[in-house]
mmCIF file of C-alpha atoms in Angstrom:
data_model
loop_
_atom_site.group_PDB
_atom_site.id
_atom_site.type_symbol
_atom_site.label_atom_id
_atom_site.label_comp_id
_atom_site.label_asym_id
_atom_site.label_seq_id
_atom_site.Cartn_x
_atom_site.Cartn_y
_atom_site.Cartn_z
ATOM 1 C CA UNK F 837 -2.110 -0.027 23.991
ATOM 2 C CA UNK F 838 -1.543 -2.965 21.689
ATOM 3 C CA UNK F 839 -0.823 -2.825 18.009
ATOM 4 C CA UNK F 840 -1.700 -6.443 17.208
ATOM 5 C CA UNK F 841 1.837 -7.316 16.260
ATOM 6 C CA UNK F 842 2.032 -4.651 13.567
ATOM 7 C CA UNK F 843 5.287 -3.318 14.943
ATOM 8 C CA UNK F 844 6.808 -6.795 14.783
ATOM 9 C CA UNK F 845 5.513 -7.165 11.218
ATOM 10 C CA UNK F 846 6.966 -3.824 10.141
ATOM 11 C CA UNK F 847 10.355 -4.815 11.573
ATOM 12 C CA UNK F 848 10.214 -8.015 9.523
ATOM 13 C CA UNK F 849 9.269 -5.959 6.448
ATOM 14 C CA UNK F 850 12.392 -3.882 7.084
ATOM 15 C CA UNK F 851 14.302 -7.145 6.709
ATOM 16 C CA UNK F 852 12.710 -7.829 3.330
ATOM 17 C CA UNK F 853 10.055 -10.295 4.478
ATOM 18 C CA UNK F 854 7.377 -10.323 1.775
ATOM 19 C CA UNK F 855 4.970 -12.532 3.692
ATOM 20 C CA UNK F 856 5.119 -10.075 6.614
ATOM 21 C CA UNK F 857 4.417 -7.272 4.140
ATOM 22 C CA UNK F 858 1.240 -9.021 3.002
ATOM 23 C CA UNK F 859 0.117 -9.527 6.582
ATOM 24 C CA UNK F 860 0.853 -5.923 7.431
ATOM 25 C CA UNK F 861 -1.073 -4.789 4.360
ATOM 26 C CA UNK F 862 -4.066 -6.922 5.315
ATOM 27 C CA UNK F 863 -4.099 -5.436 8.813
ATOM 28 C CA UNK F 864 -3.539 -1.790 7.954
ATOM 29 C CA UNK F 865 -4.841 -1.100 4.440
ATOM 30 C CA UNK F 866 -8.406 -0.181 5.510
ATOM 31 C CA UNK F 867 -7.073 2.425 7.942
ATOM 32 C CA UNK F 868 -4.605 3.895 5.473
ATOM 33 C CA UNK F 869 -7.287 3.924 2.780
ATOM 34 C CA UNK F 870 -9.420 5.844 5.299
ATOM 35 C CA UNK F 871 -6.679 8.427 5.843
ATOM 36 C CA UNK F 872 -6.195 8.886 2.102
ATOM 37 C CA UNK F 873 -9.931 9.014 1.382
ATOM 38 C CA UNK F 874 -10.506 11.661 4.032
ATOM 39 C CA UNK F 875 -7.662 13.822 2.788
ATOM 40 C CA UNK F 876 -7.871 13.375 -0.991
ATOM 41 C CA UNK F 877 -11.680 13.001 -1.330
ATOM 42 C CA UNK F 878 -11.218 11.444 -4.772
ATOM 43 C CA UNK F 879 -11.663 7.692 -5.162
ATOM 44 C CA UNK F 880 -9.581 7.311 -8.292
ATOM 45 C CA UNK F 881 -6.709 9.175 -6.691
ATOM 46 C CA UNK F 882 -7.029 7.134 -3.504
ATOM 47 C CA UNK F 883 -6.407 3.949 -5.469
ATOM 48 C CA UNK F 884 -3.122 5.284 -6.839
ATOM 49 C CA UNK F 885 -2.176 6.750 -3.497
ATOM 50 C CA UNK F 886 -2.695 3.472 -1.606
ATOM 51 C CA UNK F 887 -0.196 1.841 -3.944
ATOM 52 C CA UNK F 888 2.303 4.683 -3.625
ATOM 53 C CA UNK F 889 2.084 4.633 0.158
ATOM 54 C CA UNK F 890 2.705 0.902 0.511
ATOM 55 C CA UNK F 891 5.590 1.068 -1.938
ATOM 56 C CA UNK F 892 7.092 3.710 0.356
ATOM 57 C CA UNK F 893 6.345 1.654 3.452
ATOM 58 C CA UNK F 894 8.344 -1.217 1.941
ATOM 59 C CA UNK F 895 11.179 1.036 0.816
ATOM 60 C CA UNK F 896 11.417 3.015 4.043
ATOM 61 C CA UNK F 897 10.607 0.350 6.607
ATOM 62 C CA UNK F 898 14.230 0.282 7.756
ATOM 63 C CA UNK F 899 13.801 3.878 8.980
ATOM 64 C CA UNK F 900 11.048 2.862 11.376
ATOM 65 C CA UNK F 901 12.251 3.037 14.975
ATOM 66 C CA UNK F 902 10.044 1.070 17.398
ATOM 67 C CA UNK F 903 11.482 3.108 20.276
ATOM 68 C CA UNK F 904 9.709 6.160 18.903
ATOM 69 C CA UNK F 905 6.216 4.855 18.391
ATOM 70 C CA UNK F 906 4.018 2.195 16.924
ATOM 71 C CA UNK F 907 3.988 0.893 13.397
ATOM 72 C CA UNK F 908 0.516 2.143 12.525
ATOM 73 C CA UNK F 909 1.343 5.698 13.601
ATOM 74 C CA UNK F 910 4.480 5.644 11.485
ATOM 75 C CA UNK F 911 2.531 4.304 8.492
ATOM 76 C CA UNK F 912 -0.191 6.927 8.908
ATOM 77 C CA UNK F 913 2.522 9.592 8.926
ATOM 78 C CA UNK F 914 3.797 8.175 5.617
ATOM 79 C CA UNK F 915 0.250 8.220 4.221
ATOM 80 C CA UNK F 916 -0.472 11.773 5.433
ATOM 81 C CA UNK F 917 2.781 13.042 3.959
ATOM 82 C CA UNK F 918 1.967 11.467 0.641
ATOM 83 C CA UNK F 919 -1.566 12.886 0.657
ATOM 84 C CA UNK F 920 -0.239 16.349 1.516
ATOM 85 C CA UNK F 921 2.235 16.078 -1.323
ATOM 86 C CA UNK F 922 -0.604 15.267 -3.716
ATOM 87 C CA UNK F 923 -2.856 17.996 -2.320
ATOM 88 C CA UNK F 924 -0.150 20.626 -2.608
ATOM 89 C CA UNK F 925 0.544 19.589 -6.199
ATOM 90 C CA UNK F 926 -3.062 20.195 -7.238
ATOM 91 C CA UNK F 927 -3.724 23.245 -9.397
ATOM 92 C CA UNK F 928 -5.892 24.921 -6.757
ATOM 93 C CA UNK F 929 -3.009 24.745 -4.294
ATOM 94 C CA UNK F 930 -1.103 26.841 -6.816
ATOM 95 C CA UNK F 931 -3.745 29.551 -6.881
ATOM 96 C CA UNK F 932 -6.105 28.083 -9.453
ATOM 97 C CA UNK F 933 -9.649 27.611 -8.233
ATOM 98 C CA UNK F 934 -11.703 24.531 -8.882
ATOM 99 C CA UNK F 935 -14.636 25.287 -11.146
ATOM 100 C CA UNK F 936 -16.827 22.718 -9.426
ATOM 101 C CA UNK F 937 -17.231 21.492 -5.891
ATOM 102 C CA UNK F 938 -15.073 18.615 -4.735
ATOM 103 C CA UNK F 939 -16.636 15.406 -6.002
ATOM 104 C CA UNK F 940 -17.178 13.587 -2.763
ATOM 105 C CA UNK F 941 -19.159 14.835 0.196
ATOM 106 C CA UNK F 942 -20.213 18.202 1.528
ATOM 107 C CA UNK F 943 -18.251 21.397 1.378
ATOM 108 C CA UNK F 944 -15.103 21.070 3.482
ATOM 109 C CA UNK F 945 -16.243 23.995 5.634
ATOM 110 C CA UNK F 946 -19.055 21.799 6.900
ATOM 111 C CA UNK F 947 -16.576 18.981 7.226
ATOM 112 C CA UNK F 948 -14.496 21.174 9.478
ATOM 113 C CA UNK F 949 -17.413 21.885 11.734
ATOM 114 C CA UNK F 950 -18.180 18.177 11.887
ATOM 115 C CA UNK F 951 -14.653 17.017 12.295
ATOM 116 C CA UNK F 952 -14.035 18.076 15.854
ATOM 117 C CA UNK F 953 -17.004 16.475 17.617
ATOM 118 C CA UNK F 954 -16.452 13.328 15.582
ATOM 119 C CA UNK F 955 -12.798 13.277 16.430
ATOM 120 C CA UNK F 956 -13.409 13.823 20.102
ATOM 121 C CA UNK F 957 -16.118 11.173 20.266
ATOM 122 C CA UNK F 958 -13.881 8.649 18.557
ATOM 123 C CA UNK F 959 -10.938 9.476 20.758
ATOM 124 C CA UNK F 960 -13.041 8.975 23.859
ATOM 125 C CA UNK F 961 -14.546 5.776 22.493
ATOM 126 C CA UNK F 962 -11.114 4.334 21.765
ATOM 127 C CA UNK F 963 -9.625 5.297 25.088
ATOM 128 C CA UNK F 964 -7.266 7.741 23.413
ATOM 129 C CA UNK F 965 -8.715 10.776 25.074
ATOM 130 C CA UNK F 966 -6.777 11.770 28.137
ATOM 131 C CA UNK F 967 -4.284 14.478 27.667
ATOM 132 C CA UNK F 968 -4.875 15.324 24.007
ATOM 133 C CA UNK F 969 -8.571 15.952 24.530
ATOM 134 C CA UNK F 970 -7.829 17.926 27.664
ATOM 135 C CA UNK F 971 -5.326 20.050 25.793
ATOM 136 C CA UNK F 972 -7.638 20.691 22.861
ATOM 137 C CA UNK F 973 -10.285 21.665 25.412
ATOM 138 C CA UNK F 974 -7.977 24.421 26.628
ATOM 139 C CA UNK F 975 -8.062 26.024 23.169
ATOM 140 C CA UNK F 976 -10.766 28.265 21.816
ATOM 141 C CA UNK F 977 -13.280 25.752 20.375
ATOM 142 C CA UNK F 978 -13.209 27.234 16.871
ATOM 143 C CA UNK F 979 -9.442 27.128 16.780
ATOM 144 C CA UNK F 980 -9.331 23.594 18.155
ATOM 145 C CA UNK F 981 -11.608 22.571 15.296
ATOM 146 C CA UNK F 982 -9.360 24.339 12.806
ATOM 147 C CA UNK F 983 -6.296 22.461 14.060
ATOM 148 C CA UNK F 984 -8.102 19.136 13.965
ATOM 149 C CA UNK F 985 -9.593 19.877 10.548
ATOM 150 C CA UNK F 986 -6.221 20.889 9.176
ATOM 151 C CA UNK F 987 -4.640 17.704 10.469
ATOM 152 C CA UNK F 988 -7.391 15.328 9.405
ATOM 153 C CA UNK F 989 -8.206 16.869 6.021
ATOM 154 C CA UNK F 990 -4.875 18.361 5.050
ATOM 155 C CA UNK F 991 -6.174 21.914 4.721
ATOM 156 C CA UNK F 992 -3.570 24.593 4.113
ATOM 157 C CA UNK F 993 -3.548 28.059 5.686
ATOM 158 C CA UNK F 994 -4.892 29.334 2.372
ATOM 159 C CA UNK F 995 -7.734 26.780 2.425
ATOM 160 C CA UNK F 996 -8.625 27.739 5.979
ATOM 161 C CA UNK F 997 -8.481 31.470 5.180
ATOM 162 C CA UNK F 998 -10.732 31.029 2.144
ATOM 163 C CA UNK F 999 -13.234 28.883 3.944
ATOM 164 C CA UNK F 1000 -13.490 30.991 7.075
ATOM 165 C CA UNK F 1001 -13.279 34.278 5.181
ATOM 166 C CA UNK F 1002 -10.451 35.369 7.445
ATOM 167 C CA UNK F 1003 -7.208 36.957 6.258
ATOM 168 C CA UNK F 1004 -4.388 34.499 5.678
ATOM 169 C CA UNK F 1005 -2.119 36.071 8.281
ATOM 170 C CA UNK F 1006 -4.883 35.951 10.887
ATOM 171 C CA UNK F 1007 -5.458 32.247 10.324
ATOM 172 C CA UNK F 1008 -1.759 31.603 10.469
ATOM 173 C CA UNK F 1009 -1.402 33.484 13.729
ATOM 174 C CA UNK F 1010 -4.376 31.683 15.295
ATOM 175 C CA UNK F 1011 -3.073 28.265 14.367
ATOM 176 C CA UNK F 1012 0.487 28.986 15.434
ATOM 177 C CA UNK F 1013 -0.656 30.177 18.831
ATOM 178 C CA UNK F 1014 -2.883 27.104 19.114
ATOM 179 C CA UNK F 1015 0.024 24.831 18.264
ATOM 180 C CA UNK F 1016 2.222 26.525 20.817
ATOM 181 C CA UNK F 1017 -0.419 26.118 23.527
ATOM 182 C CA UNK F 1018 -0.899 22.493 22.551
ATOM 183 C CA UNK F 1019 2.783 21.810 22.871
ATOM 184 C CA UNK F 1020 2.966 23.474 26.273
ATOM 185 C CA UNK F 1021 -0.021 21.483 27.468
ATOM 186 C CA UNK F 1022 1.042 18.129 25.973
ATOM 187 C CA UNK F 1023 4.611 18.359 27.227
ATOM 188 C CA UNK F 1024 3.514 19.540 30.684
ATOM 189 C CA UNK M 267 7.382 33.888 6.602
ATOM 190 C CA UNK M 268 7.759 33.098 10.263
ATOM 191 C CA UNK M 269 9.461 36.398 10.981
ATOM 192 C CA UNK M 270 6.288 38.302 10.067
ATOM 193 C CA UNK M 271 4.453 36.802 13.007
ATOM 194 C CA UNK M 272 4.560 37.357 16.719
ATOM 195 C CA UNK M 273 7.718 35.959 18.216
ATOM 196 C CA UNK M 274 7.666 32.343 19.284
ATOM 197 C CA UNK M 275 10.342 30.818 21.432
ATOM 198 C CA UNK M 276 11.448 28.436 18.729
ATOM 199 C CA UNK M 277 10.673 29.012 15.079
ATOM 200 C CA UNK M 278 12.091 25.657 14.040
ATOM 201 C CA UNK M 279 9.786 23.812 16.362
ATOM 202 C CA UNK M 280 6.842 25.784 15.055
ATOM 203 C CA UNK M 281 7.859 25.020 11.497
ATOM 204 C CA UNK M 282 7.987 21.317 12.381
ATOM 205 C CA UNK M 283 4.484 21.599 13.845
ATOM 206 C CA UNK M 284 3.144 23.347 10.739
ATOM 207 C CA UNK M 285 4.837 20.759 8.542
ATOM 208 C CA UNK M 286 3.218 17.869 10.416
ATOM 209 C CA UNK M 287 -0.129 19.641 10.495
ATOM 210 C CA UNK M 288 0.211 20.236 6.767
ATOM 211 C CA UNK M 289 -0.861 23.858 6.662
ATOM 212 C CA UNK M 290 2.194 25.269 4.890
ATOM 213 C CA UNK M 291 1.902 26.453 1.318
ATOM 214 C CA UNK M 292 3.352 24.115 -1.334
ATOM 215 C CA UNK M 293 6.828 25.608 -1.550
ATOM 216 C CA UNK M 294 7.299 25.992 2.195
ATOM 217 C CA UNK M 295 5.963 22.484 2.762
ATOM 218 C CA UNK M 296 8.388 20.948 0.290
ATOM 219 C CA UNK M 297 11.276 22.903 1.761
ATOM 220 C CA UNK M 298 10.364 21.593 5.215
ATOM 221 C CA UNK M 299 10.146 18.068 3.868
ATOM 222 C CA UNK M 300 13.637 18.438 2.466
ATOM 223 C CA UNK M 301 14.898 19.476 5.889
ATOM 224 C CA UNK M 302 13.095 16.565 7.545
ATOM 225 C CA UNK M 303 15.011 14.239 5.220
ATOM 226 C CA UNK M 304 18.445 15.771 5.764
ATOM 227 C CA UNK M 305 18.502 17.659 9.077
ATOM 228 C CA UNK M 306 18.530 15.298 12.025
ATOM 229 C CA UNK M 307 17.574 17.896 14.621
ATOM 230 C CA UNK M 308 14.626 19.069 12.546
ATOM 231 C CA UNK M 309 13.613 15.463 11.855
ATOM 232 C CA UNK M 310 13.530 14.832 15.608
ATOM 233 C CA UNK M 311 11.193 17.815 16.060
ATOM 234 C CA UNK M 312 8.968 16.421 13.300
ATOM 235 C CA UNK M 313 8.831 13.041 15.019
ATOM 236 C CA UNK M 314 7.930 14.711 18.310
ATOM 237 C CA UNK M 315 5.041 16.559 16.670
ATOM 238 C CA UNK M 316 3.877 13.437 14.884
ATOM 239 C CA UNK M 317 3.743 11.804 18.294
ATOM 240 C CA UNK M 318 1.877 14.730 19.880
ATOM 241 C CA UNK M 319 -0.806 14.768 17.190
ATOM 242 C CA UNK M 320 -0.951 10.980 16.600
ATOM 243 C CA UNK M 321 -3.968 10.498 18.913
ATOM 244 C CA UNK M 322 -5.995 12.374 16.290
ATOM 245 C CA UNK M 323 -5.382 9.414 13.950
ATOM 246 C CA UNK M 324 -8.145 7.573 15.785
ATOM 247 C CA UNK M 325 -10.600 9.939 14.102
ATOM 248 C CA UNK M 326 -9.776 8.625 10.629
ATOM 249 C CA UNK M 327 -12.473 6.090 9.740
ATOM 250 C CA UNK M 328 -11.507 2.936 7.896
ATOM 251 C CA UNK M 329 -12.371 2.856 4.185
ATOM 252 C CA UNK M 330 -12.723 0.143 1.543
ATOM 253 C CA UNK M 331 -9.413 -0.909 0.045
ATOM 254 C CA UNK M 332 -9.178 -0.810 -3.759
ATOM 255 C CA UNK M 333 -9.314 -4.519 -4.689
ATOM 256 C CA UNK M 334 -6.429 -4.499 -7.147
ATOM 257 C CA UNK M 335 -4.114 -2.444 -4.952
ATOM 258 C CA UNK M 336 -2.020 -5.249 -3.453
ATOM 259 C CA UNK M 337 -1.358 -6.832 -6.842
ATOM 260 C CA UNK M 338 -0.305 -3.432 -8.171
ATOM 261 C CA UNK M 339 1.990 -2.802 -5.207
ATOM 262 C CA UNK M 340 3.684 -6.189 -5.508
ATOM 263 C CA UNK M 341 4.079 -5.791 -9.257
ATOM 264 C CA UNK M 342 5.885 -2.511 -8.643
ATOM 265 C CA UNK M 343 8.051 -3.753 -5.787
ATOM 266 C CA UNK M 344 8.888 -7.239 -6.987
ATOM 267 C CA UNK M 345 9.123 -7.184 -10.772
ATOM 268 C CA UNK M 346 10.094 -10.397 -12.512
ATOM 269 C CA UNK M 347 13.878 -10.788 -12.511
ATOM 270 C CA UNK M 348 13.996 -12.019 -16.092
ATOM 271 C CA UNK M 349 12.780 -9.856 -18.932
ATOM 272 C CA UNK M 350 13.762 -11.989 -21.912
ATOM 273 C CA UNK M 351 16.791 -9.855 -22.847
ATOM 274 C CA UNK M 352 14.805 -6.663 -22.741
ATOM 275 C CA UNK M 353 11.849 -7.878 -24.721
ATOM 276 C CA UNK M 354 8.462 -6.837 -23.433
ATOM 277 C CA UNK M 355 6.479 -9.173 -25.646
ATOM 278 C CA UNK M 356 3.771 -11.163 -23.915
ATOM 279 C CA UNK M 357 5.868 -14.277 -24.266
ATOM 280 C CA UNK M 358 8.857 -12.582 -22.676
ATOM 281 C CA UNK M 359 6.809 -11.613 -19.649
ATOM 282 C CA UNK M 360 5.216 -15.008 -19.376
ATOM 283 C CA UNK M 361 8.545 -16.718 -19.602
ATOM 284 C CA UNK M 362 10.000 -14.573 -16.846
ATOM 285 C CA UNK M 363 10.071 -17.451 -14.424
ATOM 286 C CA UNK M 364 11.256 -20.010 -16.854
ATOM 287 C CA UNK M 365 14.968 -19.648 -16.145
ATOM 288 C CA UNK M 366 14.448 -20.654 -12.560
ATOM 289 C CA UNK M 367 12.091 -23.375 -13.660
ATOM 290 C CA UNK M 368 14.684 -25.006 -15.857
ATOM 291 C CA UNK M 369 17.230 -24.956 -13.043
ATOM 292 C CA UNK M 370 14.956 -26.623 -10.544
ATOM 293 C CA UNK M 371 13.228 -28.929 -12.980
ATOM 294 C CA UNK M 372 16.195 -31.265 -13.119
ATOM 295 C CA UNK M 373 16.118 -31.901 -9.392
ATOM 296 C CA UNK M 374 12.353 -32.264 -9.247
ATOM 297 C CA UNK M 375 12.189 -34.568 -12.216
ATOM 298 C CA UNK M 376 14.984 -36.689 -10.768
ATOM 299 C CA UNK M 377 13.018 -36.898 -7.543
ATOM 300 C CA UNK M 378 9.888 -37.854 -9.437
ATOM 301 C CA UNK M 379 11.610 -40.666 -11.215
ATOM 302 C CA UNK M 380 13.205 -42.100 -8.119
ATOM 303 C CA UNK M 381 9.951 -42.022 -6.176
ATOM 304 C CA UNK M 382 6.810 -42.074 -8.256
ATOM 305 C CA UNK M 383 8.177 -43.411 -11.477
ATOM 306 C CA UNK M 384 10.562 -46.085 -10.410
ATOM 307 C CA UNK M 385 11.355 -48.773 -13.025
ATOM 308 C CA UNK M 386 8.287 -50.815 -12.147
ATOM 309 C CA UNK M 387 5.898 -47.849 -12.597
ATOM 310 C CA UNK M 388 3.015 -48.591 -14.905
ATOM 311 C CA UNK M 389 4.193 -46.571 -17.875
ATOM 312 C CA UNK M 390 2.187 -47.114 -20.986
ATOM 313 C CA UNK M 391 4.202 -48.617 -23.869
ATOM 314 C CA UNK M 392 4.650 -46.193 -26.729
ATOM 315 C CA UNK M 393 3.851 -43.117 -24.671
ATOM 316 C CA UNK M 394 6.302 -40.567 -23.393
ATOM 317 C CA UNK M 395 6.061 -39.113 -19.983
ATOM 318 C CA UNK M 396 6.131 -35.313 -20.080
ATOM 319 C CA UNK M 397 6.863 -33.327 -16.984
ATOM 320 C CA UNK M 398 7.044 -29.691 -16.154
ATOM 321 C CA UNK M 399 8.131 -27.752 -13.107
ATOM 322 C CA UNK M 400 6.054 -24.619 -12.790
ATOM 323 C CA UNK M 401 7.468 -22.102 -10.348
ATOM 324 C CA UNK M 402 7.004 -18.479 -9.388
ATOM 325 C CA UNK M 403 9.821 -15.956 -9.583
ATOM 326 C CA UNK M 404 9.931 -15.490 -5.840
ATOM 327 C CA UNK M 405 9.768 -19.203 -5.138
ATOM 328 C CA UNK M 406 6.376 -18.874 -3.475
ATOM 329 C CA UNK M 407 4.592 -21.360 -5.675
ATOM 330 C CA UNK M 408 5.772 -24.622 -7.152
ATOM 331 C CA UNK M 409 3.799 -27.130 -9.199
ATOM 332 C CA UNK M 410 4.806 -30.345 -10.888
ATOM 333 C CA UNK M 411 2.915 -31.208 -14.051
ATOM 334 C CA UNK M 412 2.940 -34.802 -15.248
ATOM 335 C CA UNK M 413 1.366 -35.885 -18.494
ATOM 336 C CA UNK M 414 1.395 -39.062 -20.517
ATOM 337 C CA UNK M 415 1.538 -38.250 -24.165
ATOM 338 C CA UNK M 416 -1.859 -38.539 -25.750
ATOM 339 C CA UNK M 417 -3.742 -38.539 -22.437
ATOM 340 C CA UNK M 418 -6.818 -36.454 -21.790
ATOM 341 C CA UNK M 419 -5.832 -35.369 -18.340
ATOM 342 C CA UNK M 420 -2.758 -33.693 -16.885
ATOM 343 C CA UNK M 421 -1.794 -34.067 -13.248
ATOM 344 C CA UNK M 422 -0.796 -30.916 -11.394
ATOM 345 C CA UNK M 423 0.770 -31.462 -7.995
ATOM 346 C CA UNK M 424 1.509 -28.564 -5.669
ATOM 347 C CA UNK M 425 4.716 -28.873 -3.702
ATOM 348 C CA UNK M 426 4.988 -25.266 -2.636
ATOM 349 C CA UNK M 427 2.083 -22.908 -2.213
ATOM 350 C CA UNK M 428 0.309 -20.248 -0.264
ATOM 351 C CA UNK M 429 -3.202 -20.080 1.053
ATOM 352 C CA UNK M 430 -6.008 -19.254 -1.255
ATOM 353 C CA UNK M 431 -9.725 -19.685 -0.776
ATOM 354 C CA UNK M 432 -11.030 -22.662 -2.777
ATOM 355 C CA UNK M 433 -14.547 -21.484 -1.893
ATOM 356 C CA UNK M 434 -14.124 -18.345 -3.973
ATOM 357 C CA UNK M 435 -11.018 -18.933 -6.095
ATOM 358 C CA UNK M 436 -9.764 -21.405 -8.675
ATOM 359 C CA UNK M 437 -6.372 -22.266 -10.052
ATOM 360 C CA UNK M 438 -6.486 -22.170 -13.841
ATOM 361 C CA UNK M 439 -4.036 -23.830 -16.211
ATOM 362 C CA UNK M 440 -2.992 -22.059 -19.402
ATOM 363 C CA UNK M 441 -0.958 -22.975 -22.453
ATOM 364 C CA UNK M 442 1.033 -20.294 -24.199
ATOM 365 C CA UNK M 443 1.178 -20.160 -27.963
ATOM 366 C CA UNK M 444 4.394 -19.419 -29.782
ATOM 367 C CA UNK M 445 3.409 -15.758 -29.907
ATOM 368 C CA UNK M 446 2.745 -15.678 -26.166
ATOM 369 C CA UNK M 447 -1.025 -15.742 -26.463
ATOM 370 C CA UNK M 448 -2.516 -17.736 -23.608
ATOM 371 C CA UNK M 449 -5.346 -20.202 -24.023
ATOM 372 C CA UNK M 450 -7.108 -21.870 -21.144
ATOM 373 C CA UNK M 451 -6.612 -25.593 -20.673
ATOM 374 C CA UNK M 452 -9.087 -25.675 -17.816
ATOM 375 C CA UNK M 453 -9.425 -25.459 -14.065
ATOM 376 C CA UNK M 454 -7.262 -27.478 -11.714
ATOM 377 C CA UNK M 455 -9.611 -29.594 -9.640
ATOM 378 C CA UNK M 456 -8.474 -32.528 -7.520
ATOM 379 C CA UNK M 457 -4.944 -31.872 -8.723
ATOM 380 C CA UNK M 458 -5.770 -32.497 -12.349
ATOM 381 C CA UNK M 459 -7.179 -30.845 -15.428
ATOM 382 C CA UNK M 460 -9.438 -32.529 -17.958
ATOM 383 C CA UNK M 461 -8.055 -31.566 -21.353
ATOM 384 C CA UNK M 462 -9.758 -30.886 -24.657
ATOM 385 C CA UNK M 463 -6.518 -31.127 -26.582
ATOM 386 C CA UNK M 464 -3.364 -33.241 -26.793
ATOM 387 C CA UNK M 465 -0.297 -31.600 -25.306
ATOM 388 C CA UNK M 466 3.111 -31.698 -26.959
ATOM 389 C CA UNK M 467 6.680 -31.522 -25.657
ATOM 390 C CA UNK M 468 7.979 -27.973 -25.316
ATOM 391 C CA UNK M 469 4.582 -26.492 -24.553
ATOM 392 C CA UNK M 470 4.803 -23.655 -22.059
ATOM 393 C CA UNK M 471 2.267 -23.837 -19.227
ATOM 394 C CA UNK M 472 1.187 -21.229 -16.729
ATOM 395 C CA UNK M 473 -1.078 -21.247 -13.687
ATOM 396 C CA UNK M 474 -3.077 -18.265 -12.523
ATOM 397 C CA UNK M 475 -5.277 -17.610 -9.504
ATOM 398 C CA UNK M 476 -8.772 -16.667 -10.664
ATOM 399 C CA UNK M 477 -12.266 -16.122 -9.292
ATOM 400 C CA UNK M 478 -14.282 -19.288 -8.719
ATOM 401 C CA UNK M 479 -15.138 -20.803 -12.089
ATOM 402 C CA UNK M 480 -12.116 -19.365 -13.839
ATOM 403 C CA UNK M 481 -11.171 -16.163 -15.575
ATOM 404 C CA UNK M 482 -14.112 -14.309 -17.111
ATOM 405 C CA UNK M 483 -11.776 -13.309 -19.938
ATOM 406 C CA UNK M 484 -9.962 -15.441 -22.531
ATOM 407 C CA UNK M 485 -6.756 -14.413 -20.756
ATOM 408 C CA UNK M 486 -5.767 -14.571 -17.077
ATOM 409 C CA UNK M 487 -7.284 -11.812 -14.960
ATOM 410 C CA UNK M 488 -5.712 -12.882 -11.685
ATOM 411 C CA UNK M 489 -2.036 -13.125 -10.725
ATOM 412 C CA UNK M 490 0.068 -15.599 -12.696
ATOM 413 C CA UNK M 491 1.511 -17.851 -10.008
ATOM 414 C CA UNK M 492 3.897 -20.013 -11.962
ATOM 415 C CA UNK M 493 5.259 -20.702 -15.431
ATOM 416 C CA UNK M 494 7.120 -23.691 -16.814
ATOM 417 C CA UNK M 495 7.613 -25.845 -19.900
ATOM 418 C CA UNK M 496 6.477 -29.388 -20.496
ATOM 419 C CA UNK M 497 9.443 -31.530 -21.449
ATOM 420 C CA UNK M 498 10.144 -35.168 -22.169
ATOM 421 C CA UNK M 499 11.475 -37.102 -19.210
#
């Protein structure tokens, strides 16, 4: 799998190379904007978040270790962490409910149902399938979709419990068991 | 939290998985993030889980990038090194690059005189040659302005620059008033600007990158690439 020189660019960014930073931005910003859009579902917030994420990429580039993975994966982890931080800071994450539906797109419950087939199709299309798809296939389909939806959309246990009308502890137990099975399968 | 659930072989590893997945409640998530920053063993578990779940990243579609994002990022990361002794007036910001400009102007002007304007150059009697070295803070852009007093054009040569798209972008020349208010002198085409006014020594010039045809506003809307003062040779 190639990363189009993004790893080399990120290493140059770690050395303070501003031209490399621009090149890296040009290559990766659409993907990171996609991550943030999917998770935050709020265009105005995405604009701020894109800036925050690339500021962090610049500041933390020296922590990137090419032995442990590719640049884009590391940058997506930075973006997901930032989105989760924003999501968990929202009032509804603190127990306040939104009065209106989220502004962009269908109810996230539908999104969950859609997420898994879409994810699997994309993974297959991009040659990423292999073991991960096999391992998700070993899970109960509903629970596999919950894991993928949680990862892709940043849903908390509370979100999942609310949206599936299942007690919080039940959701937590399902997902933990799913994660454990995934680890066993992926590390096999 | 974890101790309420069925036993798992390794609670820390499960916590790392839940942290990467993002399902923890706000307080637990922040606590886990703190550990990921400070606890090397836990950080290694987080990295392992990021790697296990990374293939899911392919399912994120690309999305349009906010157009002003890069300019905002660079403004935050690379602020101008000079702030005019703490002033935040428009002039202070505009003059941010001027310190560097003055330092390099001497060398550039000396070079100009020994090459272009050697003693037999066709200087016009009674007119002063004004020059200015317009540079960016980071040294990415450098322009030399040359102007014969009273002339209706000013020459702008680029000696250091980056790519821009002349099919969709223009370089625009600005003069700054004493209060820092910019006024457009015109677009730089064929390395010169046709002027509607006579320029004077000491005038501060700036160059910005704008949409084709120039800024739609009476002030720059694109990034200011370089600033410098016009001085007598």
